[in-house]
């Protein structure tokens, strides 16, 4: 059906909706998946920042405390070991992080909180410590008391007395790291780095910096102490990637469903028609029908127009056929009735009583249960006894003969006239015409177009006119565009003429001004 094709130009087909929705779903899946992964990545990165900052501040406090404790012990470095062992031992005992404090004089460890008096050179004990520095740190593989357990050693020089200072070994307690790691499931490992030696969470043994994996995720370091913590994490953990894919899938699916819902339900042509009615996108134009003998406007045919806000003007052939397919012809025709009723008082001023008002009825409306009520309501909404309504019905609708006979009879009883529209285009219902009593036969513009051309139409047209006369039907020629056509038709005895040659379909306003300027009669007379 060509009208369906026309309509498809204005609205999308289910297949188009489906492919558009799939494309939309894919794009939004990519978009949402991408956004989610970026958000998770940023969150992960900033959580690494927080972790590095926390570790740094923990280390700073730890070493500041230790430094303060060591400063408190510095006074003991000028005393005899025997006199201070008690105090040294209790200082170590009260500091949970300290294994032992050693007092140093000229590179010799001479007093220990654990073993009392001793004599051991720092070169043997801890060659990595630089005694000339105010503060130095080193990692040892063990202490004499705890040989297999790596530890961190710290040196604090006595700033008042040359050559003296406090040396301490620490309990390397991984608890804080474990706490941090537990909070940060994506942290794979950490390493404490001092000089070229390393303690890692991966191995209980001492390691060397060269064995560490390159590019730690974060490094926490202190300005006053030569110690660093390397944090190893994943930038794109599989957990985040899975979550992003899931988010992408869910959002993609949702957007796809929403898109197809919107396109097929909200934007569905049927819905469009109802929206169009609600938003007053439809209006009526009236095309004059001219008496062939008197060349006077005898009546008008109401034709519907739809100005869609985005698709523009949609041809009535297209939207009428579609409204029929969508079961919306009844509300649409009721709306047409309403629009005509609104214009009726102004039309009454232009036309004398008995003027013909042609209205097209769609076949499917004729058989709708509400048909009679709709017609009666429409008739009641018009000024009483003024217009002679002529319902135009296409040939093809007369094929349901039995029903048609009843409906036509009822319409006649109500005082309406009937016209066969588009005669000559359908599955010729010539034989049916004898069984109905209809007032008018509208000759399709296809016939009129071929007037003057060398075709076989002329004899057919003659036959049609003869038949109409025999059946006592008045004839209306549609689509009269030229003077020649008009003359030809008038000469053949056609009763009424309608077409651009006389007037295009006009809005109510145009019709009124056309009437007021008196052009109507003049224009028609010129046609003679
Ligand atoms: P139709 O009932 O045969 O209406 C005549 C059509 O011919 C109108 O087209 C009219 O504008 C056009 N026409 C008139 N004079 C000329 C002419 O000299 N040359 C040419 N080329 N065309 C001319 P329109 O308004 O586009 O309507 C097309 C069809 O849509 C109508 O054919 C009718 O079947 C349907 N239609 C229009 N309005 C309504 C309506 O309110 N209800 C129903 N059910 N159908 C309607
Ligand atoms: Ca018509
Ligand atoms: Ca027609």
Short mmCIF file of N, CA, C and O and ligand atoms in Angstrom, two decimals, residues 284-285 287 301-305 315-320 324 329 332-333 336 340 359-363 392 394 421-422 442 444-445 449 478-482 485 498-505, ligand 1:
data_model
loop_
_atom_site.label_atom_id
_atom_site.label_comp_id
_atom_site.label_asym_id
_atom_site.label_seq_id
_atom_site.Cartn_x
_atom_site.Cartn_y
_atom_site.Cartn_z
N UNK A 284 -8.69 21.70 9.63
CA UNK A 284 -9.49 21.34 8.46
C UNK A 284 -9.35 22.41 7.40
O UNK A 284 -9.29 23.61 7.71
N UNK A 285 -9.27 21.98 6.13
CA UNK A 285 -9.35 22.92 5.01
C UNK A 285 -10.59 22.55 4.21
O UNK A 285 -11.09 21.42 4.31
N UNK A 287 -12.46 22.64 0.42
CA UNK A 287 -12.30 22.88 -1.03
C UNK A 287 -13.68 23.11 -1.67
O UNK A 287 -14.56 22.26 -1.54
N UNK A 301 -15.87 20.62 0.33
CA UNK A 301 -15.49 19.32 0.88
C UNK A 301 -14.47 19.58 1.99
O UNK A 301 -13.50 20.31 1.78
N UNK A 302 -14.73 19.00 3.15
CA UNK A 302 -13.80 19.17 4.28
C UNK A 302 -12.66 18.18 4.14
O UNK A 302 -12.90 16.98 3.93
N UNK A 303 -11.43 18.67 4.24
CA UNK A 303 -10.25 17.79 4.14
C UNK A 303 -9.35 18.05 5.34
O UNK A 303 -9.11 19.19 5.72
N UNK A 304 -8.87 16.99 5.90
CA UNK A 304 -8.10 17.15 7.13
C UNK A 304 -6.62 17.39 6.83
O UNK A 304 -6.09 16.88 5.86
N UNK A 305 -5.99 18.15 7.71
CA UNK A 305 -4.55 18.42 7.58
C UNK A 305 -3.88 18.15 8.91
O UNK A 305 -4.45 18.40 9.96
N UNK A 315 0.79 13.95 4.62
CA UNK A 315 -0.35 13.84 3.71
C UNK A 315 -1.49 13.03 4.33
O UNK A 315 -1.23 12.03 4.99
N UNK A 316 -2.73 13.46 4.12
CA UNK A 316 -3.86 12.74 4.72
C UNK A 316 -3.95 11.29 4.26
O UNK A 316 -4.32 10.43 5.05
N UNK A 317 -3.59 11.01 2.99
CA UNK A 317 -3.59 9.62 2.53
C UNK A 317 -2.83 8.75 3.52
O UNK A 317 -3.23 7.66 3.86
N UNK A 318 -1.67 9.29 3.96
CA UNK A 318 -0.79 8.53 4.85
C UNK A 318 -1.39 8.40 6.24
O UNK A 318 -1.52 7.29 6.76
N UNK A 319 -1.79 9.52 6.84
CA UNK A 319 -2.21 9.37 8.24
C UNK A 319 -3.60 8.75 8.39
O UNK A 319 -3.87 8.09 9.38
N UNK A 320 -4.45 8.90 7.36
CA UNK A 320 -5.77 8.26 7.45
C UNK A 320 -5.59 6.74 7.40
O UNK A 320 -6.13 6.01 8.23
N UNK A 324 -6.34 4.12 10.43
CA UNK A 324 -7.20 2.94 10.27
C UNK A 324 -6.49 1.70 10.77
O UNK A 324 -7.05 0.91 11.52
N UNK A 329 -9.11 5.50 13.82
CA UNK A 329 -9.89 6.32 12.90
C UNK A 329 -11.10 6.95 13.61
O UNK A 329 -11.50 8.06 13.29
N UNK A 332 -10.06 9.98 15.53
CA UNK A 332 -9.62 10.99 14.56
C UNK A 332 -10.84 11.63 13.87
O UNK A 332 -10.89 12.85 13.68
N UNK A 333 -11.80 10.79 13.48
CA UNK A 333 -12.99 11.34 12.80
C UNK A 333 -13.82 12.18 13.78
O UNK A 333 -14.36 13.21 13.41
N UNK A 336 -12.30 15.40 13.79
CA UNK A 336 -12.67 16.13 12.57
C UNK A 336 -14.05 16.77 12.74
O UNK A 336 -14.24 17.96 12.44
N UNK A 340 -14.92 20.75 12.63
CA UNK A 340 -15.91 21.32 11.70
C UNK A 340 -16.98 22.06 12.50
O UNK A 340 -17.40 23.17 12.13
N UNK A 359 -18.07 15.40 3.59
CA UNK A 359 -17.18 14.88 4.64
C UNK A 359 -16.80 13.46 4.28
O UNK A 359 -17.67 12.64 3.95
N UNK A 360 -15.48 13.19 4.30
CA UNK A 360 -15.00 11.85 3.97
C UNK A 360 -15.14 10.93 5.19
O UNK A 360 -14.72 11.29 6.29
N UNK A 361 -15.69 9.77 4.96
CA UNK A 361 -15.78 8.78 6.04
C UNK A 361 -14.85 7.63 5.70
O UNK A 361 -14.87 7.12 4.58
N UNK A 362 -14.04 7.24 6.67
CA UNK A 362 -13.16 6.11 6.43
C UNK A 362 -13.97 4.83 6.55
O UNK A 362 -14.84 4.73 7.43
N UNK A 363 -13.71 3.87 5.67
CA UNK A 363 -14.49 2.63 5.67
C UNK A 363 -14.61 1.98 7.04
O UNK A 363 -15.69 1.56 7.42
N UNK A 392 -18.90 11.14 2.03
CA UNK A 392 -18.21 10.55 0.87
C UNK A 392 -17.62 9.22 1.30
O UNK A 392 -16.88 9.14 2.30
N UNK A 394 -15.70 5.61 -0.15
CA UNK A 394 -15.02 5.08 -1.35
C UNK A 394 -15.70 3.81 -1.82
O UNK A 394 -16.37 3.11 -1.06
N UNK A 421 -16.96 8.02 -3.55
CA UNK A 421 -15.71 8.78 -3.76
C UNK A 421 -14.76 7.97 -4.63
O UNK A 421 -14.83 6.74 -4.67
N UNK A 422 -13.88 8.67 -5.31
CA UNK A 422 -12.81 8.04 -6.10
C UNK A 422 -13.35 7.01 -7.08
O UNK A 422 -12.74 5.95 -7.27
N UNK A 442 -18.48 10.64 -7.52
CA UNK A 442 -17.31 11.52 -7.70
C UNK A 442 -16.32 10.80 -8.60
O UNK A 442 -15.80 9.74 -8.25
N UNK A 444 -12.94 10.08 -10.21
CA UNK A 444 -11.58 10.25 -9.70
C UNK A 444 -10.74 11.15 -10.59
O UNK A 444 -10.92 11.18 -11.81
N UNK A 445 -9.81 11.86 -9.98
CA UNK A 445 -9.01 12.82 -10.75
C UNK A 445 -8.11 12.15 -11.77
O UNK A 445 -7.65 12.81 -12.71
N UNK A 449 -7.49 13.90 -15.26
CA UNK A 449 -6.12 14.19 -15.71
C UNK A 449 -5.89 13.82 -17.15
O UNK A 449 -5.13 14.47 -17.87
N UNK A 478 -13.51 15.40 -9.96
CA UNK A 478 -12.48 15.84 -9.01
C UNK A 478 -11.19 16.19 -9.74
O UNK A 478 -10.93 15.65 -10.81
N UNK A 479 -10.40 17.03 -9.13
CA UNK A 479 -9.06 17.31 -9.65
C UNK A 479 -9.05 18.06 -10.96
O UNK A 479 -8.17 17.83 -11.80
N UNK A 480 -10.01 18.96 -11.14
CA UNK A 480 -10.04 19.75 -12.37
C UNK A 480 -8.96 20.83 -12.26
O UNK A 480 -9.02 21.68 -11.38
N UNK A 481 -8.00 20.77 -13.16
CA UNK A 481 -6.86 21.68 -13.03
C UNK A 481 -6.77 22.70 -14.16
O UNK A 481 -6.09 23.71 -14.02
N UNK A 482 -7.42 22.41 -15.30
CA UNK A 482 -7.29 23.33 -16.44
C UNK A 482 -8.65 23.73 -16.97
O UNK A 482 -9.67 23.07 -16.74
N UNK A 485 -10.05 21.03 -19.26
CA UNK A 485 -10.71 19.93 -18.54
C UNK A 485 -12.11 20.37 -18.13
O UNK A 485 -13.09 19.63 -18.31
N UNK A 498 -14.71 20.18 -9.17
CA UNK A 498 -13.90 20.48 -7.99
C UNK A 498 -12.45 20.35 -8.41
O UNK A 498 -12.10 19.40 -9.10
N UNK A 499 -11.62 21.32 -8.05
CA UNK A 499 -10.22 21.19 -8.44
C UNK A 499 -9.47 22.49 -8.29
O UNK A 499 -10.06 23.54 -8.04
N UNK A 500 -8.16 22.41 -8.45
CA UNK A 500 -7.29 23.57 -8.26
C UNK A 500 -7.65 24.70 -9.25
O UNK A 500 -7.38 25.86 -8.98
N UNK A 501 -8.23 24.31 -10.41
CA UNK A 501 -8.58 25.35 -11.38
C UNK A 501 -9.55 26.35 -10.75
O UNK A 501 -9.47 27.56 -11.02
N UNK A 502 -10.43 25.87 -9.91
CA UNK A 502 -11.38 26.77 -9.24
C UNK A 502 -10.82 27.26 -7.92
O UNK A 502 -10.81 28.45 -7.65
N UNK A 503 -10.39 26.34 -7.14
CA UNK A 503 -9.76 26.73 -5.86
C UNK A 503 -9.07 25.53 -5.22
O UNK A 503 -9.55 24.40 -5.30
N UNK A 504 -7.97 25.83 -4.60
CA UNK A 504 -7.31 24.82 -3.77
C UNK A 504 -8.11 24.69 -2.48
O UNK A 504 -8.92 25.58 -2.18
N UNK A 505 -7.88 23.65 -1.69
CA UNK A 505 -8.52 23.59 -0.38
C UNK A 505 -8.06 24.81 0.44
O UNK A 505 -6.88 25.17 0.42
P1 LIG B 1 -10.26 12.71 -1.69
O1 LIG B 1 -11.43 12.51 -0.80
O2 LIG B 1 -10.37 12.16 -3.08
O3 LIG B 1 -9.93 14.26 -1.69
C1 LIG B 1 -9.54 14.98 -2.84
C2 LIG B 1 -8.07 15.14 -2.85
O4 LIG B 1 -7.70 15.73 -4.08
C3 LIG B 1 -7.59 16.11 -1.78
O5 LIG B 1 -6.31 15.68 -1.38
C4 LIG B 1 -7.49 17.40 -2.55
O6 LIG B 1 -6.61 18.33 -1.96
C5 LIG B 1 -6.99 16.91 -3.86
N1 LIG B 1 -7.27 17.83 -4.95
C6 LIG B 1 -8.34 18.66 -5.13
N2 LIG B 1 -8.26 19.32 -6.30
C7 LIG B 1 -7.11 18.91 -6.90
C8 LIG B 1 -6.48 19.22 -8.15
O7 LIG B 1 -6.95 20.02 -8.95
N3 LIG B 1 -5.31 18.58 -8.45
C9 LIG B 1 -4.77 17.69 -7.58
N4 LIG B 1 -3.62 17.09 -7.93
N5 LIG B 1 -5.33 17.36 -6.39
C10 LIG B 1 -6.51 17.96 -6.06
P2 LIG B 1 -5.91 15.57 0.09
O8 LIG B 1 -6.51 16.67 0.85
O9 LIG B 1 -4.46 15.38 0.08
O10 LIG B 1 -6.62 14.26 0.55
C11 LIG B 1 -6.26 13.05 0.06
C12 LIG B 1 -7.20 11.98 0.54
O11 LIG B 1 -7.13 11.80 1.93
C13 LIG B 1 -8.66 12.34 0.29
O12 LIG B 1 -8.97 12.04 -1.05
C14 LIG B 1 -9.37 11.47 1.26
O13 LIG B 1 -9.52 10.17 0.77
C15 LIG B 1 -8.40 11.47 2.40
N6 LIG B 1 -8.85 12.46 3.40
C16 LIG B 1 -8.56 13.78 3.49
N7 LIG B 1 -9.16 14.34 4.56
C17 LIG B 1 -9.88 13.34 5.13
C18 LIG B 1 -10.72 13.26 6.27
O14 LIG B 1 -10.98 14.25 6.97
N8 LIG B 1 -11.28 12.05 6.57
C19 LIG B 1 -11.06 10.94 5.80
N9 LIG B 1 -11.64 9.80 6.17
N10 LIG B 1 -10.25 10.98 4.74
C20 LIG B 1 -9.68 12.17 4.40
#
